[in-house]
Tab-separated table of C-alpha atoms (C1' of nucleotides) in Angstrom:
chain	number	residue	atom	x	y	z
P	134	MET	CA	-9.240	10.076	28.304
P	135	SER	CA	-5.526	10.655	27.974
P	136	GLN	CA	-5.162	7.195	29.452
P	137	LEU	CA	-5.789	5.909	25.947
P	138	LEU	CA	-2.581	7.577	24.812
P	139	ARG	CA	-0.694	6.209	27.757
P	140	HIS	CA	-1.947	2.761	27.127
P	141	HIS	CA	-1.028	3.126	23.499
P	142	ILE	CA	2.589	4.084	24.187
P	143	GLU	CA	2.914	1.416	26.805
P	144	MET	CA	2.254	-1.195	24.209
P	145	VAL	CA	5.844	-0.462	23.249
P	146	THR	CA	7.467	0.561	26.478
P	147	PRO	CA	6.340	1.141	30.076
P	148	LEU	CA	6.287	4.723	31.439
P	149	THR	CA	6.462	6.286	34.836
P	150	ASP	CA	3.783	8.785	35.742
P	151	GLU	CA	6.346	11.494	35.489
P	152	GLU	CA	7.403	10.446	31.997
P	153	PHE	CA	3.860	10.186	30.775
P	154	ASN	CA	2.881	13.569	32.153
P	155	TYR	CA	5.920	15.075	30.510
P	156	ILE	CA	4.923	13.535	27.190
P	157	LEU	CA	1.287	14.575	27.564
P	158	SER	CA	2.285	18.183	28.259
P	159	HIS	CA	3.445	18.473	24.660
P	160	PHE	CA	0.024	17.658	23.254
P	161	LYS	CA	-2.854	20.017	22.668
P	162	ALA	CA	-6.456	18.818	22.847
P	163	ARG	CA	-8.666	19.550	19.885
P	164	LYS	CA	-12.309	18.887	19.122
P	165	LEU	CA	-13.963	18.767	15.723
P	166	LYS	CA	-17.473	18.243	14.470
P	167	LYS	CA	-18.610	15.717	11.948
P	168	HIS	CA	-17.727	16.781	8.377
P	169	ALA	CA	-15.080	19.227	9.584
P	170	TYR	CA	-11.677	19.172	7.853
P	171	LEU	CA	-8.652	18.409	9.937
P	172	ILE	CA	-6.130	18.776	7.114
P	173	HIS	CA	-6.721	20.414	3.799
P	174	GLU	CA	-4.929	19.899	0.519
P	175	ASP	CA	-2.289	22.543	-0.301
P	176	GLU	CA	-1.994	23.735	3.270
P	177	TYR	CA	0.874	23.142	5.682
P	178	VAL	CA	0.549	20.330	8.158
P	179	ASN	CA	1.583	21.499	11.576
P	180	TYR	CA	0.413	18.529	13.688
P	181	ALA	CA	0.183	14.852	13.971
P	182	TYR	CA	-2.967	13.676	15.675
P	183	PHE	CA	-3.813	10.918	18.048
P	184	VAL	CA	-7.486	10.027	18.042
P	185	VAL	CA	-9.097	9.943	21.458
P	186	LYS	CA	-12.645	9.713	20.202
P	187	GLY	CA	-14.383	9.619	16.872
P	188	CYS	CA	-13.613	8.518	13.356
P	189	LEU	CA	-11.767	10.203	10.455
P	190	LYS	CA	-10.701	9.448	6.943
P	191	ALA	CA	-7.638	10.538	5.034
P	192	PHE	CA	-8.109	10.751	1.288
P	193	SER	CA	-6.704	12.279	-1.818
P	194	SER	CA	-8.796	13.176	-4.766
P	195	ASP	CA	-7.491	12.834	-8.274
P	196	SER	CA	-8.276	16.082	-10.010
P	197	LYS	CA	-8.389	14.365	-13.369
P	198	SER	CA	-10.788	11.522	-12.746
P	199	GLY	CA	-12.449	13.147	-9.810
P	200	LYS	CA	-12.149	9.896	-7.873
P	201	GLU	CA	-11.313	9.622	-4.240
P	202	PHE	CA	-8.697	7.331	-2.802
P	203	ILE	CA	-9.063	6.739	0.915
P	204	TYR	CA	-5.746	5.721	2.214
P	205	GLN	CA	-6.578	5.527	5.894
P	206	PHE	CA	-9.322	5.488	8.454
P	207	ALA	CA	-8.590	6.365	12.059
P	208	ILE	CA	-10.582	5.663	15.173
P	209	GLU	CA	-9.800	5.648	18.890
P	210	GLY	CA	-6.169	4.741	19.512
P	211	TRP	CA	-4.949	5.479	15.996
P	212	TRP	CA	-2.723	8.242	14.650
P	213	ILE	CA	-3.459	10.314	11.621
P	214	THR	CA	-1.781	13.064	9.651
P	215	ASP	CA	-0.228	13.623	6.271
P	216	GLN	CA	2.978	11.977	7.237
P	217	GLU	CA	4.984	13.231	4.345
P	218	ALA	CA	3.965	16.843	4.624
P	219	PHE	CA	4.323	16.700	8.423
P	220	PHE	CA	7.851	15.366	8.284
P	221	ARG	CA	9.090	17.426	5.414
P	222	GLY	CA	7.291	20.604	6.366
P	223	SER	CA	5.722	20.711	2.942
P	224	LYS	CA	2.172	21.334	1.849
P	225	SER	CA	-0.350	18.567	2.179
P	226	THR	CA	-1.385	16.516	-0.848
P	227	ILE	CA	-4.317	14.937	0.973
P	228	ASN	CA	-7.379	15.804	2.965
P	229	ILE	CA	-8.511	14.512	6.282
P	230	ASP	CA	-12.055	14.970	7.520
P	231	CYS	CA	-14.220	13.759	10.338
P	232	ILE	CA	-16.737	10.972	9.779
P	233	GLU	CA	-17.939	11.517	13.346
P	234	ASN	CA	-17.442	14.206	15.991
P	235	CYS	CA	-13.850	13.877	17.101
P	236	GLU	CA	-11.546	14.496	20.012
P	237	LEU	CA	-7.885	14.567	19.211
P	238	LEU	CA	-4.486	15.160	20.782
P	239	ALA	CA	-2.164	17.154	18.582
P	240	ILE	CA	1.602	17.449	18.595
P	241	THR	CA	3.945	19.549	16.452
P	242	LEU	CA	7.001	18.168	14.679
P	243	SER	CA	9.374	20.208	16.765
P	244	ASP	CA	7.766	19.014	20.010
P	245	GLN	CA	7.884	15.472	18.796
P	246	GLU	CA	11.567	15.852	17.990
P	247	LYS	CA	12.225	17.468	21.325
P	248	LEU	CA	10.433	14.638	23.113
P	249	GLY	CA	12.469	12.077	21.188
P	250	LYS	CA	15.692	13.788	22.257
P	251	ASP	CA	14.713	14.235	25.872
P	252	LEU	CA	13.278	10.817	26.325
P	253	TRP	CA	14.845	7.831	24.610
P	254	LYS	CA	11.688	5.858	25.205
P	255	TYR	CA	9.700	8.219	23.071
P	256	GLU	CA	12.161	8.029	20.175
P	257	HIS	CA	11.980	4.299	20.512
P	258	PHE	CA	8.219	4.371	20.546
P	259	MET	CA	8.166	6.348	17.320
P	260	GLN	CA	10.587	3.923	15.714
P	261	VAL	CA	8.489	0.902	16.594
P	262	LYS	CA	5.283	2.565	15.603
P	263	ALA	CA	6.678	3.480	12.213
P	264	ASN	CA	7.875	-0.063	11.714
P	265	TRP	CA	4.446	-1.478	12.516
P	266	GLY	CA	3.037	0.976	10.052
P	267	CYS	CA	5.336	-0.335	7.359
P	268	ILE	CA	4.359	-3.888	8.063
P	269	ALA	CA	0.678	-3.087	7.943
P	270	LEU	CA	1.068	-1.166	4.682
P	271	ARG	CA	3.014	-4.018	3.110
P	272	LYS	CA	0.175	-6.375	3.906
P	273	ARG	CA	-2.386	-4.064	2.513
P	274	LEU	CA	-0.390	-3.548	-0.631
P	275	GLN	CA	-0.129	-7.312	-1.130
P	276	MET	CA	-3.825	-7.797	-0.570
P	277	MET	CA	-4.532	-4.988	-3.047
P	278	ILE	CA	-2.336	-6.501	-5.744
P	279	MET	CA	-2.979	-10.154	-5.203
P	280	GLY	CA	-6.567	-10.354	-4.004
P	281	SER	CA	-9.801	-10.130	-5.998
P	282	ALA	CA	-12.402	-7.567	-4.918
P	283	LYS	CA	-14.155	-10.241	-2.921
P	284	GLU	CA	-11.017	-11.378	-1.137
P	285	ARG	CA	-10.135	-7.802	-0.235
P	286	TYR	CA	-13.535	-7.244	1.279
P	287	GLU	CA	-13.504	-10.479	3.239
P	288	GLN	CA	-10.099	-9.620	4.582
P	289	PHE	CA	-11.322	-6.211	5.628
P	290	ILE	CA	-14.258	-7.741	7.497
P	291	LEU	CA	-11.900	-9.998	9.379
P	292	GLN	CA	-9.458	-7.235	10.172
P	293	TYR	CA	-11.790	-4.362	11.006
P	294	PRO	CA	-15.234	-5.820	11.929
P	295	HIS	CA	-15.952	-2.863	14.175
P	296	LEU	CA	-15.551	-0.380	11.291
P	297	LEU	CA	-18.239	-2.036	9.212
P	298	ASP	CA	-21.174	-0.377	10.899
P	299	ARG	CA	-19.417	2.860	11.587
P	300	ILE	CA	-18.333	3.825	8.109
P	301	PRO	CA	-20.480	4.231	4.964
P	302	LYS	CA	-19.935	1.515	2.401
P	303	THR	CA	-19.010	4.098	-0.151
P	304	PHE	CA	-15.890	4.929	1.881
P	305	ILE	CA	-15.025	1.318	2.495
P	306	ALA	CA	-15.208	0.669	-1.271
P	307	SER	CA	-12.854	3.513	-1.878
P	308	TYR	CA	-10.475	2.249	0.796
P	309	LEU	CA	-10.499	-1.142	-0.848
P	310	GLY	CA	-9.894	0.261	-4.290
P	311	MET	CA	-13.179	-0.736	-5.956
P	312	SER	CA	-16.310	1.051	-6.989
P	313	ARG	CA	-19.210	1.177	-4.545
P	314	GLU	CA	-21.282	-0.802	-7.030
P	315	THR	CA	-18.788	-3.655	-7.047
P	316	LEU	CA	-18.714	-3.708	-3.292
P	317	SER	CA	-22.458	-3.730	-3.130
P	318	ARG	CA	-22.605	-6.761	-5.454
P	319	LEU	CA	-20.215	-8.696	-3.283
P	320	TYR	CA	-22.604	-9.357	-0.432
P	321	SER	CA	-25.638	-10.119	-2.512
P	322	PHE	CA	-24.352	-13.680	-2.483
U	37	MET	CA	32.688	-0.147	0.587
U	38	SER	CA	31.357	0.352	4.078
U	39	GLN	CA	31.421	4.034	3.186
U	40	LEU	CA	28.148	3.422	1.485
U	41	LEU	CA	26.552	2.552	4.770
U	42	ARG	CA	28.079	5.551	6.452
U	43	HIS	CA	26.850	7.832	3.734
U	44	HIS	CA	23.465	6.259	4.063
U	45	ILE	CA	23.146	6.848	7.787
U	46	GLU	CA	24.517	10.320	7.454
U	47	MET	CA	21.611	11.283	5.256
U	48	VAL	CA	19.767	11.295	8.576
U	49	THR	CA	22.412	12.380	11.032
U	50	PRO	CA	26.191	13.064	10.944
U	51	LEU	CA	28.506	10.609	12.658
U	52	THR	CA	31.975	10.807	14.132
U	53	ASP	CA	34.519	8.211	12.964
U	54	GLU	CA	34.247	6.566	16.325
U	55	GLU	CA	30.470	6.333	16.186
U	56	PHE	CA	30.477	4.904	12.720
U	57	ASN	CA	33.125	2.309	13.496
U	58	TYR	CA	31.117	1.264	16.564
U	59	ILE	CA	28.037	0.853	14.410
U	60	LEU	CA	29.921	-0.999	11.685
U	61	SER	CA	31.350	-3.440	14.221
U	62	HIS	CA	27.876	-4.844	14.701
U	63	PHE	CA	27.502	-5.850	11.076
U	64	LYS	CA	28.709	-9.002	9.406
U	65	ALA	CA	29.717	-9.039	5.725
U	66	ARG	CA	28.047	-11.634	3.562
U	67	LYS	CA	28.375	-12.532	-0.097
U	68	LEU	CA	25.883	-14.389	-2.216
U	69	LYS	CA	25.796	-15.541	-5.821
U	70	LYS	CA	23.122	-14.824	-8.345
U	71	HIS	CA	20.037	-16.984	-7.818
U	72	ALA	CA	21.000	-17.743	-4.197
U	73	TYR	CA	18.320	-17.367	-1.558
U	74	LEU	CA	18.888	-14.865	1.269
U	75	ILE	CA	15.637	-15.597	3.090
U	76	HIS	CA	13.449	-18.579	2.622
U	77	GLU	CA	9.772	-18.994	3.435
U	78	ASP	CA	8.991	-20.749	6.704
U	79	GLU	CA	12.448	-20.145	8.121
U	80	TYR	CA	13.415	-17.740	10.891
U	81	VAL	CA	14.821	-14.390	9.881
U	82	ASN	CA	17.899	-13.558	11.939
U	83	TYR	CA	19.183	-10.559	10.017
U	84	ALA	CA	18.277	-7.347	8.372
U	85	TYR	CA	20.526	-6.637	5.381
U	86	PHE	CA	22.022	-3.529	3.895
U	87	VAL	CA	22.976	-3.949	0.210
U	88	VAL	CA	26.525	-2.907	-0.599
U	89	LYS	CA	26.533	-4.349	-4.061
U	90	GLY	CA	24.117	-6.284	-6.294
U	91	CYS	CA	20.381	-6.578	-6.703
U	92	LEU	CA	17.788	-8.668	-4.927
U	93	LYS	CA	14.030	-9.211	-4.958
U	94	ALA	CA	11.658	-10.001	-2.090
U	95	PHE	CA	8.574	-11.912	-3.117
U	96	SER	CA	5.831	-14.067	-1.804
U	97	SER	CA	4.245	-16.772	-3.874
U	98	ASP	CA	0.575	-17.516	-3.437
U	99	SER	CA	0.342	-21.277	-3.109
U	100	LYS	CA	-3.150	-21.300	-4.512
U	101	SER	CA	-2.703	-19.410	-7.752
U	102	GLY	CA	1.016	-20.112	-8.047
U	103	LYS	CA	1.569	-16.396	-8.787
U	104	GLU	CA	4.407	-14.355	-7.448
U	105	PHE	CA	4.050	-10.926	-5.895
U	106	ILE	CA	7.304	-8.983	-5.763
U	107	TYR	CA	7.020	-6.520	-2.986
U	108	GLN	CA	10.466	-5.034	-3.122
U	109	PHE	CA	13.656	-4.793	-5.145
U	110	ALA	CA	16.855	-3.740	-3.421
U	111	ILE	CA	20.087	-2.408	-4.890
U	112	GLU	CA	23.109	-0.605	-3.521
U	113	GLY	CA	22.135	1.569	-0.582
U	114	TRP	CA	18.837	-0.167	0.176
U	115	TRP	CA	17.814	-2.361	3.085
U	116	ILE	CA	16.006	-5.648	2.717
U	117	THR	CA	14.604	-8.305	5.011
U	118	ASP	CA	11.268	-9.775	5.994
U	119	GLN	CA	10.537	-6.891	8.329
U	120	GLU	CA	7.650	-8.556	10.102
U	121	ALA	CA	9.443	-11.847	10.771
U	122	PHE	CA	12.647	-10.017	11.729
U	123	PHE	CA	10.915	-7.822	14.288
U	124	ARG	CA	8.587	-10.412	15.742
U	125	GLY	CA	11.058	-13.244	15.650
U	126	SER	CA	8.573	-15.313	13.663
U	127	LYS	CA	8.993	-17.425	10.544
U	128	SER	CA	9.257	-15.703	7.212
U	129	THR	CA	6.258	-15.603	4.903
U	130	ILE	CA	8.354	-14.407	1.974
U	131	ASN	CA	11.440	-15.243	-0.033
U	132	ILE	CA	14.354	-13.101	-0.975
U	133	ASP	CA	16.793	-14.060	-3.683
U	134	CYS	CA	19.636	-12.517	-5.603
U	135	ILE	CA	19.094	-11.195	-9.112
U	136	GLU	CA	22.833	-10.537	-9.310
U	137	ASN	CA	25.853	-11.509	-7.247
U	138	CYS	CA	25.503	-9.612	-3.978
U	139	GLU	CA	27.541	-8.193	-1.124
U	140	LEU	CA	25.597	-7.442	2.027
U	141	LEU	CA	26.021	-6.136	5.533
U	142	ALA	CA	23.962	-8.092	8.044
U	143	ILE	CA	22.796	-7.139	11.554
U	144	THR	CA	20.769	-9.111	14.098
U	145	LEU	CA	17.737	-7.715	15.895
U	146	SER	CA	19.434	-7.821	19.254
U	147	ASP	CA	22.498	-5.938	17.902
U	148	GLN	CA	20.227	-3.406	16.325
U	149	GLU	CA	18.411	-2.892	19.601
U	150	LYS	CA	21.640	-2.651	21.455
U	151	LEU	CA	22.939	-0.052	18.982
U	152	GLY	CA	19.728	1.930	19.424
U	153	LYS	CA	20.144	1.979	23.170
U	154	ASP	CA	23.850	2.804	23.142
U	155	LEU	CA	23.599	5.479	20.503
U	156	TRP	CA	20.594	7.769	20.317
U	157	LYS	CA	21.586	8.674	16.812
U	158	TYR	CA	21.110	5.126	15.647
U	159	GLU	CA	17.610	4.856	17.241
U	160	HIS	CA	16.774	8.095	15.525
U	161	PHE	CA	18.151	6.854	12.226
U	162	MET	CA	15.891	3.803	12.453
U	163	GLN	CA	12.928	5.902	13.270
U	164	VAL	CA	13.453	8.231	10.296
U	165	LYS	CA	14.176	5.361	7.969
U	166	ALA	CA	10.945	3.591	8.960
U	167	ASN	CA	9.000	6.754	8.411
U	168	TRP	CA	10.447	7.203	4.920
U	169	GLY	CA	9.503	3.614	4.257
U	170	CYS	CA	5.913	4.306	5.233
U	171	ILE	CA	5.768	7.340	3.034
U	172	ALA	CA	7.088	5.411	0.024
U	173	LEU	CA	4.720	2.521	0.631
U	174	ARG	CA	1.744	4.864	0.852
U	175	LYS	CA	2.703	6.357	-2.534
U	176	ARG	CA	3.055	2.958	-4.092
U	177	LEU	CA	-0.272	1.885	-2.665
U	178	GLN	CA	-1.970	4.900	-4.084
U	179	MET	CA	-0.403	4.393	-7.512
U	180	MET	CA	-1.452	0.753	-7.434
U	181	ILE	CA	-5.038	1.558	-6.558
U	182	MET	CA	-5.570	4.691	-8.594
U	183	GLY	CA	-3.344	4.175	-11.640
U	184	SER	CA	-3.945	2.112	-14.724
U	185	ALA	CA	-1.313	-0.431	-15.803
U	186	LYS	CA	0.171	2.185	-18.142
U	187	GLU	CA	0.363	4.898	-15.480
U	188	ARG	CA	1.971	2.533	-13.042
U	189	TYR	CA	4.650	1.596	-15.544
U	190	GLU	CA	5.312	5.189	-16.531
U	191	GLN	CA	5.655	6.121	-12.875
U	192	PHE	CA	8.075	3.237	-12.335
U	193	ILE	CA	10.233	4.461	-15.258
U	194	LEU	CA	10.358	7.943	-13.776
U	195	GLN	CA	11.157	6.723	-10.279
U	196	TYR	CA	13.609	3.913	-11.006
U	197	PRO	CA	15.067	4.448	-14.482
U	198	HIS	CA	18.275	2.658	-13.479
U	199	LEU	CA	16.377	-0.544	-12.604
U	200	LEU	CA	14.897	-0.892	-16.058
U	201	ASP	CA	17.931	-2.463	-17.702
U	202	ARG	CA	19.012	-4.367	-14.612
U	203	ILE	CA	15.885	-6.320	-13.892
U	204	PRO	CA	13.989	-8.693	-16.243
U	205	LYS	CA	10.681	-7.329	-17.407
U	206	THR	CA	8.896	-10.306	-15.903
U	207	PHE	CA	9.894	-9.204	-12.439
U	208	ILE	CA	8.971	-5.581	-13.092
U	209	ALA	CA	5.525	-6.677	-14.207
U	210	SER	CA	5.062	-8.671	-11.015
U	211	TYR	CA	6.266	-5.677	-8.928
U	212	LEU	CA	3.685	-3.499	-10.714
U	213	GLY	CA	0.915	-5.970	-10.237
U	214	MET	CA	0.270	-6.863	-13.826
U	215	SER	CA	0.997	-9.851	-16.108
U	216	ARG	CA	4.159	-9.774	-18.179
U	217	GLU	CA	1.992	-9.790	-21.352
U	218	THR	CA	0.208	-6.620	-20.259
U	219	LEU	CA	3.489	-4.941	-19.475
U	220	SER	CA	4.860	-5.968	-22.877
U	221	ARG	CA	1.905	-4.453	-24.676
U	222	LEU	CA	2.382	-1.116	-22.925
U	223	TYR	CA	5.454	-0.081	-24.788
U	224	SER	CA	4.364	-1.270	-28.243
U	225	PHE	CA	2.710	2.108	-28.578
E	76	DC	C1'	24.229	-25.377	-34.002
E	77	DG	C1'	20.679	-25.937	-30.887
E	78	DC	C1'	18.835	-25.314	-26.263
E	79	DG	C1'	16.342	-22.468	-23.106
E	80	DC	C1'	14.769	-18.405	-21.170
E	81	DG	C1'	12.736	-14.038	-21.695
E	82	DA	C1'	9.863	-11.182	-24.500
E	83	DT	C1'	6.195	-10.536	-27.803
E	84	DT	C1'	1.793	-11.217	-30.205
E	85	DG	C1'	-3.037	-12.867	-30.970
E	86	DA	C1'	-7.585	-14.339	-29.602
E	87	DG	C1'	-10.944	-15.283	-26.427
E	88	DT	C1'	-12.393	-14.585	-21.511
E	89	DA	C1'	-13.220	-12.919	-16.874
E	90	DA	C1'	-13.429	-9.246	-13.590
E	91	DT	C1'	-14.554	-4.742	-12.722
E	92	DT	C1'	-16.034	-0.133	-14.167
E	93	DT	C1'	-19.204	3.149	-15.918
E	94	DC	C1'	-23.498	5.174	-16.556
E	95	DA	C1'	-28.222	5.372	-15.554
E	96	DA	C1'	-32.135	4.536	-12.899
E	97	DA	C1'	-34.569	2.756	-8.974
E	98	DT	C1'	-34.768	2.095	-4.012
E	99	DC	C1'	-33.941	2.678	0.603
E	100	DT	C1'	-32.988	5.360	4.970
E	101	DA	C1'	-32.189	8.641	8.508
E	102	DG	C1'	-32.868	13.129	9.902
E	103	DT	C1'	-35.638	17.675	9.526
E	104	DG	C1'	-39.253	20.802	9.785
E	105	DG	C1'	-44.096	21.351	10.037
X	91	DC	C1'	-46.414	11.716	13.722
X	92	DC	C1'	-45.856	12.487	8.784
X	93	DA	C1'	-44.056	14.185	4.477
X	94	DC	C1'	-39.877	15.479	2.375
X	95	DT	C1'	-35.173	15.549	1.035
X	96	DA	C1'	-30.326	14.392	0.725
X	97	DG	C1'	-27.333	10.905	1.012
X	98	DA	C1'	-26.389	6.035	0.660
X	99	DT	C1'	-27.286	1.644	-1.465
X	100	DT	C1'	-28.725	-1.433	-4.908
X	101	DT	C1'	-29.551	-3.206	-9.526
X	102	DG	C1'	-29.142	-3.682	-14.617
X	103	DA	C1'	-26.783	-3.499	-18.997
X	104	DA	C1'	-23.006	-2.093	-21.833
X	105	DA	C1'	-18.139	-1.017	-22.139
X	106	DT	C1'	-13.371	-1.498	-20.694
X	107	DT	C1'	-9.291	-3.240	-18.880
X	108	DA	C1'	-6.347	-6.679	-17.988
X	109	DC	C1'	-5.779	-11.795	-17.745
X	110	DT	C1'	-5.119	-16.414	-19.538
X	111	DC	C1'	-3.607	-19.574	-22.736
X	112	DA	C1'	-1.143	-20.699	-26.704
X	113	DA	C1'	2.043	-19.902	-30.212
X	114	DT	C1'	6.030	-17.526	-31.927
X	115	DC	C1'	10.139	-14.912	-31.872
X	116	DG	C1'	14.938	-13.482	-30.487
X	117	DC	C1'	19.104	-13.979	-28.482
X	118	DG	C1'	22.979	-15.402	-25.477
X	119	DC	C1'	25.584	-19.272	-24.171
X	120	DG	C1'	27.521	-23.807	-23.981
DNA sequence: CGCGCGATTGAGTAATTTCAAATCTAGTGG
DNA sequence: CCACTAGATTTGAAATTACTCAATCGCGCG
């Protein structure tokens, strides 16, 4: 199962067995049941998580309107945390909960920093990963600003076809920044 | 003037004179006049740019609707490039032009990679910078999805008050994902 | 002085939201 | 295996937000 993590890092840079085992030794395994919270608003965020199995969503709820904004889904091979709170050591402004039973690998900020210092490859991996994240976010931002509800949904289907039958439509609507009713009307035609 | 770059990197990690001079030696200075293009759609992107002086905008124009989406402004102390094209060595999908006369420091991808390998601090700097970028993009995305036109504008004023009188309202409207008419109506009341 | 660009204003229109109600579905306990 | 319930989805109608198009205004610059 930890092979998934190895495979993931090796998309950026190859590792020796020794290097990978050293990296892996800094992670703790964690299991959570469906509906359980991984990160809760107003609490400190001690870990970043790599998803080995399952599906989660990260969302923030606007206290005023009561609406939810889902800013990320994560399935096998993805990372998830409240990046800002994790890096700054501040309290989380978002929630993360499990859409399915989950198995995760967790790492603390200090272990991550230590890994980066000990192993240049790991620092490099983090750099590249963050840059890919920026690129993906930029595309999503553009789609959100430029595309109509229909275009956003069609793009989502193209990009994440495997999420369609794993995640309730309500959540997908929220991720795409539209009401569930609007999303529902899109595929009547 | 290159002190700005030093100061910028030292927000992440302190540098010796020697280290900074080594870093600086990989950058080329470049000057551009107002309205000049720094990066043009469909061309290769050989450099990432650090802004020493001036103001630029990065935008993509939708060929279908003819509308512009401004995905970034950059002023002194900011970086700008087509990140995706720069990293992947592919052709740009966006344009970047100068809103004012500009002075830039340019670095190639191979020099940047070389710097990262030679100097752990530089690799680390890139990692942290990319992570900050992700955090900022996530916030902007949230504001764009959750906020009304008015809220987005008010947030912009709070966050970038110094850009208000430097950038035409038309561009700000495009950055905020609304028509210039809508923006104009916001501050009539 | 007059040109041209950016900003503003008005009126009608299109896309999406909101609220309310009806329908469907999967999982649970009997 | 069936009835029941909670959650998810769909549908309809009214309301809202922001857009488009068109006209006008204001101002800096040659």
